[in-house]
Coordinates of C-alpha atoms (C1' of nucleotides) in Angstrom, one line a residue:
Chain C
M5 CA 167.5 33.1 160.3
E6 CA 167.3 33.7 164.0
T7 CA 170.1 35.6 165.7
V8 CA 170.7 35.8 169.4
F9 CA 171.3 39.3 170.6
I10 CA 173.2 39.8 173.8
T11 CA 171.7 43.2 174.3
P12 CA 168.0 43.3 174.9
K13 CA 166.2 46.5 174.0
I14 CA 169.2 48.6 173.1
V15 CA 166.8 50.7 171.1
S16 CA 163.2 51.2 172.4
Q17 CA 160.1 50.4 170.4
K18 CA 159.3 54.1 170.2
C19 CA 162.7 54.8 168.8
R20 CA 162.5 52.0 166.3
Y21 CA 159.2 53.5 165.1
A22 CA 160.8 56.9 164.8
L23 CA 163.6 55.4 162.6
R24 CA 161.0 53.5 160.5
A25 CA 159.0 56.6 160.0
I26 CA 161.9 58.6 158.8
F27 CA 163.1 55.7 156.7
E28 CA 159.6 55.6 155.1
L29 CA 159.8 59.3 154.2
A30 CA 163.3 58.9 152.9
S31 CA 162.4 55.9 150.7
R32 CA 159.6 57.8 149.0
H33 CA 161.6 60.2 146.7
T34 CA 158.7 62.6 146.4
A35 CA 158.1 66.2 147.4
E36 CA 154.6 65.5 148.5
A37 CA 153.7 65.3 152.1
V38 CA 153.1 61.8 153.5
K39 CA 150.2 61.3 155.8
I40 CA 150.5 59.7 159.3
S41 CA 148.0 57.0 158.3
D42 CA 150.1 56.0 155.3
I43 CA 153.3 55.8 157.2
A44 CA 151.5 53.9 160.0
S45 CA 150.0 51.3 157.7
S46 CA 153.1 50.6 155.7
Q47 CA 155.3 50.3 158.7
A48 CA 152.7 48.6 161.0
I49 CA 152.7 51.2 163.7
S50 CA 149.8 52.4 165.8
P51 CA 148.7 55.6 164.1
R52 CA 148.0 57.4 167.3
F53 CA 151.3 56.5 168.8
L54 CA 153.1 57.5 165.6
E55 CA 151.4 60.8 165.7
N56 CA 153.1 61.7 168.9
I57 CA 156.4 60.5 167.6
L58 CA 156.2 62.6 164.5
V59 CA 155.4 65.7 166.5
E60 CA 158.6 65.1 168.4
L61 CA 160.6 64.5 165.2
K62 CA 159.2 67.8 163.9
Q63 CA 160.2 69.7 167.0
A64 CA 163.7 68.3 166.5
G65 CA 163.7 69.6 163.0
F66 CA 164.1 66.3 161.3
V67 CA 160.7 66.6 159.5
A68 CA 158.3 69.3 158.5
S69 CA 154.6 69.1 158.5
K70 CA 151.6 70.4 156.6
R71 CA 148.1 70.5 158.1
G72 CA 144.7 70.1 156.5
N73 CA 143.4 68.2 153.6
D74 CA 146.7 67.6 151.7
G75 CA 148.7 67.5 154.9
G76 CA 151.4 65.1 156.0
Y77 CA 155.1 65.0 156.7
I78 CA 158.2 65.5 154.6
L79 CA 161.9 65.0 155.4
T80 CA 163.7 68.3 156.0
W81 CA 167.2 66.7 155.8
P82 CA 168.9 65.2 152.8
A83 CA 168.8 61.5 153.5
D84 CA 172.5 61.1 153.0
K85 CA 173.2 63.7 155.7
L86 CA 170.9 62.4 158.4
T87 CA 172.2 59.5 160.5
V88 CA 170.3 57.0 162.6
G89 CA 172.5 58.2 165.5
Q90 CA 171.0 61.7 165.4
V91 CA 167.5 60.3 165.6
I92 CA 168.3 57.8 168.3
A93 CA 170.1 60.3 170.5
F94 CA 167.1 62.7 170.2
I95 CA 164.4 60.1 171.0
Q96 CA 166.2 58.1 173.7
G97 CA 168.4 60.8 175.1
T98 CA 172.0 60.5 176.1
V99 CA 173.7 59.8 179.4
K100 CA 176.6 61.5 180.9
Y101 CA 179.2 59.3 182.4
N102 CA 182.3 60.0 184.4
V103 CA 185.3 58.5 182.8
V104 CA 188.1 58.0 185.2
P105 CA 191.4 59.2 183.7
Y106 CA 194.4 57.0 183.5
G107 CA 197.0 57.2 186.2
I108 CA 194.8 58.3 189.0
D109 CA 193.8 56.2 192.0
S110 CA 190.1 55.6 191.5
A111 CA 187.6 55.8 194.3
K112 CA 186.4 52.2 194.1
N113 CA 188.3 49.2 192.9
G114 CA 187.4 48.7 189.3
D115 CA 186.3 52.3 188.5
Y116 CA 189.0 52.8 185.9
A117 CA 188.7 49.5 184.2
F118 CA 184.9 49.6 183.9
S119 CA 184.7 53.2 182.8
H120 CA 187.1 52.4 180.1
L121 CA 185.1 49.3 179.1
W122 CA 181.9 51.4 178.9
Q123 CA 183.7 54.0 176.9
R124 CA 185.0 51.5 174.4
L125 CA 181.4 50.1 174.1
N126 CA 180.0 53.6 173.5
D127 CA 182.6 54.4 170.9
S128 CA 181.8 51.2 169.0
I129 CA 178.0 51.8 169.1
S130 CA 178.4 55.5 168.2
G131 CA 180.6 54.5 165.3
I132 CA 177.9 52.5 163.8
Y133 CA 175.1 54.9 164.6
N134 CA 176.9 57.9 163.3
N135 CA 178.1 56.3 160.1
T136 CA 174.7 55.0 159.0
T137 CA 172.6 57.4 157.0
F138 CA 169.0 56.9 155.9
A139 CA 170.3 57.0 152.4
D140 CA 172.4 54.0 153.2
L141 CA 169.4 52.2 154.6
V142 CA 167.2 53.0 151.6
Q143 CA 169.8 51.8 149.2
E144 CA 170.5 48.6 151.1
E145 CA 166.8 47.9 151.3
A146 CA 166.4 48.4 147.5
M147 CA 169.2 46.1 146.8
A148 CA 167.8 43.4 149.1
A149 CA 164.3 43.7 147.6
K150 CA 165.8 43.1 144.2
D151 CA 164.2 46.2 142.7
Y152 CA 167.7 47.7 142.4
V153 CA 169.1 47.8 138.9
P154 CA 172.8 48.8 138.8
N155 CA 173.8 51.5 136.3
Y156 CA 175.5 49.5 133.7
V157 CA 177.1 51.4 130.9
I158 CA 176.6 49.4 127.7
Chain R
M17 CA 186.2 63.8 182.2
E18 CA 182.6 63.6 181.3
T19 CA 181.6 61.6 178.2
V20 CA 178.2 61.6 176.6
F21 CA 176.8 58.1 175.9
I22 CA 174.4 57.7 173.2
T23 CA 173.0 54.5 174.7
P24 CA 171.4 54.9 178.1
K25 CA 171.4 51.9 180.3
I26 CA 172.8 49.4 177.9
V27 CA 173.7 47.5 181.0
S28 CA 171.4 47.5 184.0
Q29 CA 172.4 48.5 187.5
K30 CA 171.9 45.0 188.7
C31 CA 174.2 43.7 185.9
R32 CA 176.8 46.3 186.7
Y33 CA 176.7 45.1 190.3
A34 CA 177.2 41.5 189.2
L35 CA 180.2 42.5 187.1
R36 CA 181.7 44.4 190.0
A37 CA 181.2 41.6 192.4
I38 CA 183.0 39.2 190.1
F39 CA 185.7 41.7 189.4
E40 CA 186.2 42.1 193.2
L41 CA 186.6 38.3 193.6
A42 CA 189.0 38.2 190.6
S43 CA 191.1 41.1 192.0
R44 CA 191.7 39.4 195.3
H45 CA 194.1 36.6 194.3
T46 CA 193.2 34.6 197.4
A47 CA 191.8 31.2 197.9
E48 CA 189.7 32.4 200.9
A49 CA 186.0 33.0 200.5
V50 CA 185.0 36.7 200.5
K51 CA 181.9 37.7 202.4
I52 CA 179.0 39.5 200.8
S53 CA 179.4 42.4 203.3
D54 CA 183.0 42.8 202.2
I55 CA 182.2 42.9 198.5
A56 CA 179.3 45.2 199.2
S57 CA 181.3 47.7 201.1
S58 CA 184.2 47.8 198.8
Q59 CA 182.0 48.1 195.7
A60 CA 179.3 50.3 197.3
I61 CA 176.4 48.0 196.7
S62 CA 173.4 47.4 198.9
P63 CA 174.4 44.1 200.8
R64 CA 170.9 42.7 200.6
F65 CA 170.6 43.4 196.8
L66 CA 174.0 41.9 196.3
E67 CA 173.0 38.8 198.2
N68 CA 170.3 38.0 195.5
I69 CA 172.7 38.7 192.7
L70 CA 175.4 36.4 194.1
V71 CA 172.9 33.6 194.5
E72 CA 172.1 33.9 190.8
L73 CA 175.7 34.0 189.9
K74 CA 176.2 30.9 191.9
Q75 CA 173.4 29.1 190.1
A76 CA 175.0 30.0 186.9
G77 CA 178.2 28.4 188.1
F78 CA 180.4 31.5 188.0
V79 CA 181.0 31.5 191.7
A80 CA 180.9 29.0 194.6
S81 CA 179.8 29.7 198.1
K82 CA 180.6 28.5 201.6
R83 CA 178.1 29.0 204.4
G84 CA 178.7 29.6 208.1
N85 CA 181.2 31.5 210.1
D86 CA 184.0 31.6 207.5
G87 CA 181.6 31.6 204.6
G88 CA 181.7 33.7 201.5
Y89 CA 182.2 33.5 197.8
I90 CA 185.0 32.4 195.5
L91 CA 185.4 32.6 191.8
T92 CA 185.0 29.2 190.1
W93 CA 186.4 30.2 186.8
P94 CA 189.9 31.3 185.9
A95 CA 189.7 35.1 185.5
D96 CA 191.3 34.9 182.1
K97 CA 188.7 32.5 180.9
L98 CA 185.6 34.4 182.1
T99 CA 184.4 37.2 179.9
V100 CA 182.0 40.1 180.8
G101 CA 179.8 38.8 178.0
Q102 CA 179.1 35.6 179.8
V103 CA 178.0 37.4 182.9
I104 CA 176.0 40.0 181.0
A105 CA 174.2 37.5 178.9
F106 CA 173.2 35.5 182.0
I107 CA 172.0 38.4 184.1
Q108 CA 170.2 40.4 181.4
G109 CA 169.2 37.6 179.1
T110 CA 169.3 37.6 175.4
V111 CA 166.8 38.4 172.7
K112 CA 166.1 36.4 169.6
Y113 CA 165.7 38.4 166.5
N114 CA 164.6 37.5 163.0
V115 CA 167.2 38.5 160.5
V116 CA 165.8 38.9 157.1
P117 CA 168.1 37.2 154.6
Y118 CA 169.4 39.1 151.6
G119 CA 167.6 38.8 148.3
I120 CA 164.1 38.2 149.6
D121 CA 161.3 40.7 149.4
S122 CA 160.8 41.7 153.0
A123 CA 157.3 42.0 154.5
K124 CA 157.7 45.6 155.4
N125 CA 159.7 48.3 153.7
G126 CA 162.9 48.5 155.6
D127 CA 162.9 45.1 157.2
Y128 CA 166.1 44.0 155.6
A129 CA 168.0 47.2 156.1
F130 CA 167.1 47.5 159.8
S131 CA 167.7 43.9 160.6
H132 CA 171.1 44.2 159.1
L133 CA 171.8 47.3 161.1
W134 CA 170.8 45.6 164.4
Q135 CA 172.9 42.7 163.5
R136 CA 176.0 44.8 162.9
L137 CA 175.3 46.5 166.2
N138 CA 175.0 43.3 168.0
D139 CA 178.2 41.9 166.5
S140 CA 180.1 45.0 167.5
I141 CA 178.9 44.9 171.1
S142 CA 179.4 41.1 171.4
G143 CA 182.9 41.5 170.0
I144 CA 183.8 43.8 172.9
Y145 CA 181.9 41.8 175.5
N146 CA 183.3 38.4 174.5
N147 CA 186.9 39.6 174.2
T148 CA 187.1 41.2 177.6
T149 CA 188.0 38.9 180.4
F150 CA 188.0 39.7 184.1
A151 CA 191.8 39.2 184.1
D152 CA 192.0 42.0 181.5
L153 CA 190.0 44.3 183.7
V154 CA 192.0 43.5 186.8
Q155 CA 195.3 44.1 185.0
E156 CA 194.0 47.3 183.5
E157 CA 192.8 48.6 186.9
A158 CA 196.2 47.7 188.5
M159 CA 198.0 49.7 185.8
A160 CA 195.7 52.7 186.2
A161 CA 196.0 52.7 190.0
K162 CA 199.8 52.9 189.6
D163 CA 200.4 49.9 191.8
Y164 CA 201.6 48.0 188.7
V165 CA 205.3 47.6 188.3
P166 CA 206.4 46.3 184.9
N167 CA 208.8 43.4 184.8
Y168 CA 211.9 45.2 183.6
V169 CA 214.9 43.0 183.0
I170 CA 217.9 45.0 184.0
Chain P
dC4 C1' 131.5 80.2 155.1
dA5 C1' 130.7 75.6 156.4
dT6 C1' 132.6 71.1 156.0
dT7 C1' 136.0 67.9 156.1
dA8 C1' 140.5 66.2 156.8
dT9 C1' 144.6 66.6 158.8
dT10 C1' 148.2 67.7 162.2
dC11 C1' 149.0 69.4 167.2
dC12 C1' 149.1 69.5 172.2
dT13 C1' 148.4 67.6 176.7
dA14 C1' 146.9 64.2 179.8
dT15 C1' 146.5 59.7 181.4
dA16 C1' 146.1 54.8 181.9
dG17 C1' 147.9 50.2 182.0
dA18 C1' 151.6 47.1 181.8
dT19 C1' 156.2 45.9 182.5
dT20 C1' 160.7 46.3 184.4
dT21 C1' 163.9 47.6 187.8
dA22 C1' 165.9 48.2 192.2
dA23 C1' 165.8 47.3 196.6
dT24 C1' 164.1 45.3 201.0
dA25 C1' 162.5 41.7 204.2
dG26 C1' 161.5 37.4 206.7
dG27 C1' 162.7 33.3 207.9
dA28 C1' 165.1 28.8 206.5
dT29 C1' 169.5 26.3 206.0
dA30 C1' 174.2 25.3 206.7
dT31 C1' 178.9 25.7 209.0
dT32 C1' 182.0 26.5 212.6
dA33 C1' 183.4 26.8 217.2
Chain A
dT25 C1' 173.9 25.2 221.1
dA26 C1' 175.1 29.7 219.9
dA27 C1' 176.8 32.7 216.4
dT28 C1' 177.5 33.8 211.7
dA29 C1' 176.8 33.5 207.1
dT30 C1' 174.5 32.1 202.9
dC31 C1' 169.9 30.7 200.7
dC32 C1' 165.1 31.1 199.0
dT33 C1' 160.9 33.4 198.2
dA34 C1' 157.9 37.2 198.4
dT35 C1' 156.8 41.9 198.2
dT36 C1' 157.0 46.8 197.5
dA37 C1' 158.0 51.3 195.5
dA38 C1' 159.5 53.8 191.7
dA39 C1' 160.5 54.4 187.1
dT40 C1' 159.8 53.5 182.3
dC41 C1' 157.5 52.2 178.3
dT42 C1' 153.6 51.8 175.2
dA43 C1' 149.6 53.2 173.8
dT44 C1' 145.2 55.7 173.8
dA45 C1' 142.1 59.8 174.0
dG46 C1' 139.9 64.4 173.7
dG47 C1' 139.7 68.3 171.8
dA48 C1' 142.2 72.4 169.6
dA49 C1' 144.4 74.5 165.5
dT50 C1' 145.1 74.6 160.6
dA51 C1' 144.4 74.1 155.7
dA52 C1' 141.9 73.0 151.5
dT53 C1' 137.5 72.5 149.1
dG54 C1' 133.0 73.3 147.3

DNA sequence: CATTATTCCTATAGATTTAATAGGATATTA
DNA sequence: TAATATCCTATTAAATCTATAGGAATAATG
């Protein structure tokens, strides 16, 4: 039940909230806008903090908003086309790294070996991020929560 | 030459210094103790900062030290038995995570799907960390720097 | 048109983490 | 005993992260 993670905080709290918010929108297969307060309460996020996050997600084009009485947020992407990697990269940003090419004397002892290690690590993480869509997550959650009924043909 | 990493600071500066210090010890195939100042200059690390790091690495048992005039540090592990994962876990610490088991209604919508995602991510990262030894890194660096001559049998 | 409910924008505060420095104690060798 | 190096503890400066807050803009409703 308890797993030890070798990598603390690979994804920030803010980023996890962003993912949860989009997940929440994706899991409600409705055309109606969902209010911040609804997302906040069902995902246990501070409403005021979530507000800022949603504004950012809107500026990135992941969600659209409607103001006023029946306001709220909707997902602008099809859930099976939006990956967690896109959201994570937007919220946490990316880092540019110099990868030392093979066959060249590197400046410091270890530059090549370590840059290659970090690159392999990055490729592995990116592979997971970019191949996980919100549709995947929603489907997985539905199956786990047992409210998934497979399409048997009788 | 420049690669974009989706995960900023997956390994802290301090941790990278620790890895570099051990790499430096591993790459010098000598029984003599290596001084902090030597490691610091060849790896471009602040000597005073490195000092603290090496004391920690000693307490973890990765290195041993000798004080006084001919003092310095030596590696206590065989380089092909020590992985980067062991060092990273010690320096950065680990995080315990609740993994929601399959088939149970989770407390919040998404708990299962996300905990599974984080677990896959952790497994992937751990796989790389725990299968990369310092001997691997030293060999890779030697090949890249072109001072590696393969053992051709003529 | 006023009211109400909602998102939007900007600023800021508090806490934590990280990176680095510093002083002096301790040990080893010559 | 002098010189050189590691050892231990404390501290600081900067950056980052999390969260809160005030008030502006917008939309629906009666």
